Coordinates of C-alpha atoms in Angstrom, one line a residue:
M1220 CA 160.6 63.8 57.0
K1221 CA 162.0 61.5 54.6
V1222 CA 165.5 62.4 52.7
H1223 CA 166.7 59.3 52.1
R1224 CA 168.6 59.5 49.2
I1225 CA 170.5 63.2 48.1
L1226 CA 171.9 64.1 44.3
I1227 CA 175.1 67.3 44.4
P1228 CA 175.6 68.6 40.8
T1229 CA 179.0 69.2 40.9
D1230 CA 181.5 70.7 38.9
F1231 CA 184.8 70.3 41.4
S1232 CA 185.2 74.5 41.8
E1233 CA 186.1 75.7 45.1
S1234 CA 183.0 76.7 45.3
S1235 CA 180.8 74.0 44.1
K1236 CA 182.3 71.5 47.8
S1237 CA 180.4 74.0 49.8
A1238 CA 176.4 71.7 49.0
L1239 CA 178.7 68.9 50.6
K1240 CA 179.9 70.2 53.8
L1241 CA 175.3 70.3 53.9
A1242 CA 175.3 66.9 53.1
N1243 CA 176.8 65.6 56.4
F1244 CA 174.7 66.5 58.4
F1245 CA 171.5 65.8 56.6
S1246 CA 173.1 62.3 56.8
K1247 CA 174.6 62.3 60.2
T1248 CA 170.1 63.5 60.8
Y1249 CA 168.2 61.2 58.2
G1250 CA 170.7 58.4 57.1
S1251 CA 171.1 59.1 53.8
K1252 CA 173.1 58.6 51.2
I1253 CA 175.0 60.1 49.1
D1254 CA 175.6 60.2 45.1
L1255 CA 177.5 62.8 43.0
I1256 CA 177.5 63.5 39.8
H1257 CA 179.4 66.0 37.5
I1258 CA 177.9 66.8 33.4
V1259 CA 180.5 66.7 31.0
S1260 CA 180.2 70.2 29.3
F1261 CA 182.3 69.3 25.6
S1262 CA 181.8 73.1 25.1
L1263 CA 183.2 74.1 27.7
Y1264 CA 185.6 71.8 27.8
M1265 CA 187.2 72.2 24.3
N1266 CA 187.7 76.4 25.0
E1267 CA 189.3 76.0 28.2
S1268 CA 191.3 72.3 28.3
M1269 CA 192.1 71.5 25.0
D1270 CA 195.8 72.2 25.1
K1271 CA 195.7 69.9 28.2
L1272 CA 195.0 66.7 25.7
G1273 CA 198.3 67.2 23.5
L1274 CA 198.5 66.9 20.2
P1275 CA 197.6 65.1 17.8
F1276 CA 194.6 63.1 18.8
D1277 CA 191.5 61.5 17.5
M1278 CA 188.1 62.8 18.4
E1279 CA 186.9 59.7 19.5
Q1280 CA 190.1 57.4 20.4
D1281 CA 191.5 60.3 22.7
L1282 CA 189.3 62.9 23.5
Y1283 CA 185.7 61.5 25.4
P1284 CA 187.5 58.5 27.0
K1285 CA 190.1 61.5 28.6
V1286 CA 187.9 63.9 29.7
I1287 CA 185.4 61.1 31.0
E1288 CA 187.5 59.6 32.6
K1289 CA 189.2 62.6 34.6
A1290 CA 186.5 63.9 36.2
Q1291 CA 185.5 60.3 37.2
I1292 CA 188.9 60.7 39.1
E1293 CA 188.3 63.8 40.0
I1294 CA 184.5 63.4 41.9
D1295 CA 185.6 60.0 42.6
Q1296 CA 188.7 62.1 45.2
L1297 CA 186.2 64.8 45.8
A1298 CA 183.3 62.6 47.5
S1299 CA 186.4 60.6 49.2
D1300 CA 187.1 64.3 50.8
F1301 CA 184.1 65.5 52.3
I1302 CA 181.9 62.2 52.8
M1303 CA 181.7 59.5 55.4
E1304 CA 182.2 56.6 53.9
S1305 CA 179.0 55.3 55.5
Y1306 CA 177.5 57.4 54.2
L1307 CA 178.9 58.0 50.5
G1308 CA 176.3 56.6 47.9
K1309 CA 177.9 56.6 43.9
T1310 CA 179.4 58.8 42.0
H1311 CA 178.1 59.6 38.3
V1312 CA 179.8 61.1 35.3
L1313 CA 177.8 61.8 33.1
V1314 CA 177.4 64.1 29.4
D1315 CA 175.1 65.8 28.4
R1316 CA 175.3 69.6 26.9
K1317 CA 171.9 70.7 28.7
P1318 CA 173.6 70.5 32.2
S1319 CA 170.7 71.4 34.4
K1320 CA 168.2 69.5 31.8
A1321 CA 171.4 66.3 32.6
I1322 CA 171.1 66.8 36.6
T1323 CA 166.9 67.0 36.7
D1324 CA 166.9 64.6 34.6
F1325 CA 169.1 62.4 35.9
A1326 CA 167.3 62.8 39.6
N1327 CA 163.6 62.7 38.8
E1328 CA 164.1 59.4 36.5
N1329 CA 166.3 57.8 40.0
E1330 CA 163.6 59.5 42.4
Y1331 CA 165.9 61.3 44.9
D1332 CA 164.4 62.9 47.7
L1333 CA 166.8 65.9 47.6
I1334 CA 169.2 68.1 45.9
L1335 CA 171.7 69.6 46.8
M1336 CA 173.9 72.5 45.0
S1337 CA 175.8 75.4 45.0
A1338 CA 174.7 79.1 44.7
N1339 CA 178.4 79.5 42.2
G1340 CA 180.5 77.2 39.7
A1341 CA 183.8 77.3 38.8
H1342 CA 185.5 81.1 39.2
E1343 CA 182.9 82.1 41.2
S1344 CA 180.8 81.9 37.6
T1345 CA 177.0 81.6 37.6
F1346 CA 177.3 77.9 36.1
L1347 CA 175.4 76.3 39.2
K1348 CA 173.3 79.6 39.6
G1349 CA 171.1 81.2 37.1
S1350 CA 170.0 79.5 34.4
I1351 CA 170.8 76.4 35.7
T1352 CA 169.5 76.2 38.9
D1353 CA 166.4 78.3 37.8
K1354 CA 165.7 75.0 35.4
V1355 CA 166.5 72.4 38.0
I1356 CA 163.8 74.2 41.2
R1357 CA 161.5 74.4 37.9
R1358 CA 161.9 70.7 36.8
A1359 CA 162.9 69.2 39.3
H1360 CA 160.9 66.5 41.8
A1361 CA 162.3 66.7 44.8
P1362 CA 162.8 70.2 47.2
V1363 CA 166.3 71.8 45.6
F1364 CA 168.3 73.8 48.4
T1365 CA 171.0 75.4 46.9
I1366 CA 173.9 76.3 49.0
N1367 CA 175.7 80.6 49.3
N1368 CA 178.7 80.2 49.5
K1369 CA 178.3 82.0 53.4
Y1370 CA 176.6 78.8 54.6
S1371 CA 179.3 77.8 57.0
S1372 CA 178.7 73.7 58.8
S1373 CA 177.5 75.9 62.3
G1374 CA 174.4 75.4 59.7
F1375 CA 171.3 78.3 60.0
E1376 CA 170.7 80.8 62.8
R1377 CA 167.5 82.4 60.9
I1378 CA 165.1 81.6 58.5
V1379 CA 162.4 83.2 56.4
T1380 CA 159.9 81.3 54.4
A1381 CA 158.0 83.2 52.0
I1382 CA 154.2 82.3 51.9
D1383 CA 151.0 83.8 49.3
L1384 CA 148.6 82.4 51.8
S1385 CA 147.2 79.5 49.4
E1386 CA 147.3 76.4 50.2
H1387 CA 151.0 75.4 48.4
S1388 CA 152.8 77.7 50.0
L1389 CA 151.4 77.1 52.7
A1390 CA 153.3 73.5 52.5
S1391 CA 156.6 74.9 53.0
I1392 CA 155.4 75.8 57.1
P1393 CA 156.5 72.0 57.9
L1394 CA 158.8 71.4 56.4
S1395 CA 160.5 75.0 57.7
L1396 CA 159.2 74.0 61.7
E1397 CA 161.1 71.0 61.2
L1398 CA 164.7 72.4 59.3
A1399 CA 164.8 75.1 62.8
L1400 CA 163.9 72.3 65.4
Q1401 CA 166.8 71.0 63.6
F1402 CA 169.2 73.7 63.7
D1403 CA 167.6 75.7 66.3
A1404 CA 167.1 78.1 64.2
S1405 CA 164.3 81.0 65.1
L1406 CA 161.4 80.9 61.9
E1407 CA 160.0 83.4 60.1
L1408 CA 157.0 83.9 57.5
F1409 CA 157.4 86.6 55.4
Y1410 CA 153.7 87.7 53.9
M1411 CA 153.5 90.6 50.9
S1412 CA 150.5 92.1 50.4
Q1413 CA 150.4 93.3 47.2
L1414 CA 149.3 96.3 46.3
Y1415 CA 148.2 96.2 42.8
S1416 CA 146.8 93.9 40.8
S1417 CA 146.4 92.9 37.0
D1418 CA 143.7 92.2 35.7
G1419 CA 144.9 89.4 32.8
Y1420 CA 145.2 91.8 29.8
G1421 CA 148.5 93.6 31.0
F1422 CA 146.9 96.2 32.7
V1423 CA 148.2 97.5 35.9
A1424 CA 145.9 99.2 38.5
P1425 CA 145.7 99.7 42.1
S1426 CA 144.9 97.4 45.2
V1427 CA 144.2 98.0 48.4
G1428 CA 147.1 95.9 50.3
A1429 CA 145.3 94.4 53.8
S1430 CA 146.3 96.2 56.8
N1431 CA 148.7 94.4 59.0
D1432 CA 145.7 93.5 61.0
E1433 CA 143.2 92.2 58.4
A1434 CA 146.9 90.1 57.0
E1435 CA 147.6 88.5 60.6
E1436 CA 143.6 87.8 61.0
I1437 CA 143.9 86.0 57.4
F1438 CA 147.3 83.5 58.4
I1439 CA 145.7 82.1 61.2
Q1440 CA 142.5 80.9 59.1
K1441 CA 144.3 79.5 56.1
V1442 CA 147.7 78.2 58.9
E1443 CA 144.9 77.4 61.0
G1444 CA 142.6 76.3 58.0
Y1445 CA 145.8 73.9 56.4
L1446 CA 146.2 72.1 59.9
E1447 CA 143.0 71.3 59.5
D1448 CA 143.2 69.4 56.4
H1449 CA 146.4 67.9 57.1
K1450 CA 145.6 66.5 60.7
K1451 CA 148.8 63.8 60.1
L1452 CA 151.3 66.4 60.2
G1453 CA 150.5 66.3 63.6
L1454 CA 150.3 70.6 63.7
T1455 CA 148.2 72.2 65.5
L1456 CA 149.0 77.3 66.2
E1457 CA 148.3 78.9 69.0
K1458 CA 148.8 82.9 68.8
T1459 CA 151.1 84.7 71.6
S1460 CA 150.8 87.5 73.4
E1461 CA 153.0 89.4 71.8
D1462 CA 151.6 90.5 67.9
F1463 CA 152.3 88.4 64.8
K1464 CA 153.7 85.8 67.4
Y1465 CA 152.3 82.2 67.4
R1466 CA 154.0 78.7 67.8
F1467 CA 153.4 75.3 66.1
I1468 CA 153.2 72.8 68.8
K1469 CA 154.5 69.3 67.1
N1470 CA 152.4 66.8 68.5
D1471 CA 154.0 63.0 68.4
G1472 CA 152.3 60.7 70.4
A1473 CA 152.5 61.3 74.1
S1474 CA 155.6 63.8 73.3
S1475 CA 155.2 67.2 72.3
L1476 CA 157.3 70.0 70.9
S1477 CA 156.4 74.0 70.1
V1478 CA 158.3 75.7 67.2
P1479 CA 158.9 80.2 68.0
V1480 CA 157.7 81.6 65.3
S1481 CA 156.8 84.8 63.9
L1482 CA 154.6 86.7 60.7
K1483 CA 156.3 89.6 58.9
V1484 CA 153.9 91.5 56.5
I1485 CA 155.2 93.7 53.9
Q1486 CA 153.3 96.1 51.9
G1487 CA 154.5 96.1 48.3
I1488 CA 154.4 95.7 44.6
S1489 CA 157.1 93.4 43.0
A1490 CA 157.2 90.0 45.0
S1491 CA 160.6 88.6 43.6
L1492 CA 162.2 92.2 44.6
E1493 CA 160.8 92.2 48.1
I1494 CA 161.5 88.3 49.1
T1495 CA 164.9 89.4 47.8
N1496 CA 165.9 92.6 50.2
Y1497 CA 164.4 91.2 53.1
A1498 CA 166.3 87.6 53.0
N1499 CA 169.6 88.6 52.3
E1500 CA 169.1 91.4 55.6
H1501 CA 167.3 89.6 58.2
A1502 CA 168.6 85.7 56.5
D1503 CA 170.4 83.2 56.1
L1504 CA 168.4 80.5 54.3
L1505 CA 164.5 81.0 51.9
A1506 CA 162.5 78.6 51.8
L1507 CA 159.4 78.4 49.3
T1508 CA 156.8 76.3 47.4
T1509 CA 157.4 76.5 43.7
H1510 CA 154.0 77.4 43.1
G1511 CA 151.2 80.2 44.6
R1512 CA 148.0 82.0 43.7
T1513 CA 148.2 84.5 41.4
G1514 CA 149.1 84.1 37.0
I1515 CA 148.2 80.1 36.2
P1516 CA 149.1 80.0 39.4
R1517 CA 152.9 80.4 39.6
F1518 CA 153.3 83.4 42.0
F1519 CA 156.9 81.4 43.2
I1520 CA 158.2 79.7 40.3
G1521 CA 159.0 81.6 36.3
S1522 CA 159.9 84.9 36.5
T1523 CA 159.2 85.4 40.8
A1524 CA 161.8 81.8 41.8
G1525 CA 164.7 82.8 38.7
Q1526 CA 164.7 86.5 39.7
V1527 CA 164.6 85.7 43.5
V1528 CA 167.6 82.1 42.9
N1529 CA 170.1 85.0 40.8
H1530 CA 170.0 87.7 43.5
V1531 CA 169.1 86.1 46.8
D1532 CA 172.4 85.8 48.9
V1533 CA 171.8 83.6 51.3
S1534 CA 170.7 79.7 51.1
M1535 CA 167.9 79.1 49.4
L1536 CA 165.1 75.9 49.3
T1537 CA 162.1 75.4 47.4
I1538 CA 160.2 73.1 47.4
R1539 CA 156.6 71.5 45.5
P1540 CA 154.3 70.5 47.1
D1541 CA 152.8 68.3 44.5
N1542 CA 156.1 66.0 44.4
F1543 CA 157.4 66.3 48.3
K1544 CA 155.9 64.3 51.0
L1545 CA 157.3 64.7 55.1
G1546 CA 157.3 61.7 56.9

């Protein structure tokens, strides 16, 4: 897994510091350098903080420099408090009306390997959740790791990876396996067999979803085909004696590692609802890709990803397979 450079957006709230707790783990594991970024929103500042500047003041001479100077001091202190000096990169303060665009443009232009961001912002608001997080997930080339406030420095114990059996969704498996190994966490692959299908013109008709046994058979075929097409991953799949229980074997030269994994098949109508409900009950980390087999194909992007990130109560990792490379 390549995580040389990490970008952490922050709005200085207590909630936004949750991402900083995880950053040191990646640095210690992969030798990553960590950069922090804060986007100055003038509309927010002028609504809430104008009185702190004192009057009278000049917009060009007083307002802009003071806002940026204050933010720079705060972000430098935050970096010093949370990030080990040997892993600390640079701190950045930018001015923009659209925080999500500023974050993704900066991350994409500077080719970061990972974006770590908190699920909530100031006053437990949705500053870094909902529209901003959704837009960052849509636009960012790098994986986006959204950290829930419940995260503790002990890491993750239960990882659920949502798949739709397309090659795009299966691309989340190698990264999920690596995280399961690093955190010593259980790994479960979640597959929803859809009970209704659309004819493409807005009409929805009943569709017989695959039975559990059929879904398991399809799963094995699809995963084995994916691993055959991506031999450089060094992964093989083995079925155990238990139903819906498998192990992935990671071959690394003379040594090999075995990672147990289970498959959960649910028949349902709404992918976002089923994913959200299952993750909230059975996971502390949800992983999914941002492309799938339905629609244009956008099973895990657009409305589905937006609904999941807005309602899921656990940390979430989204991956764009066309941009993210393991190794």
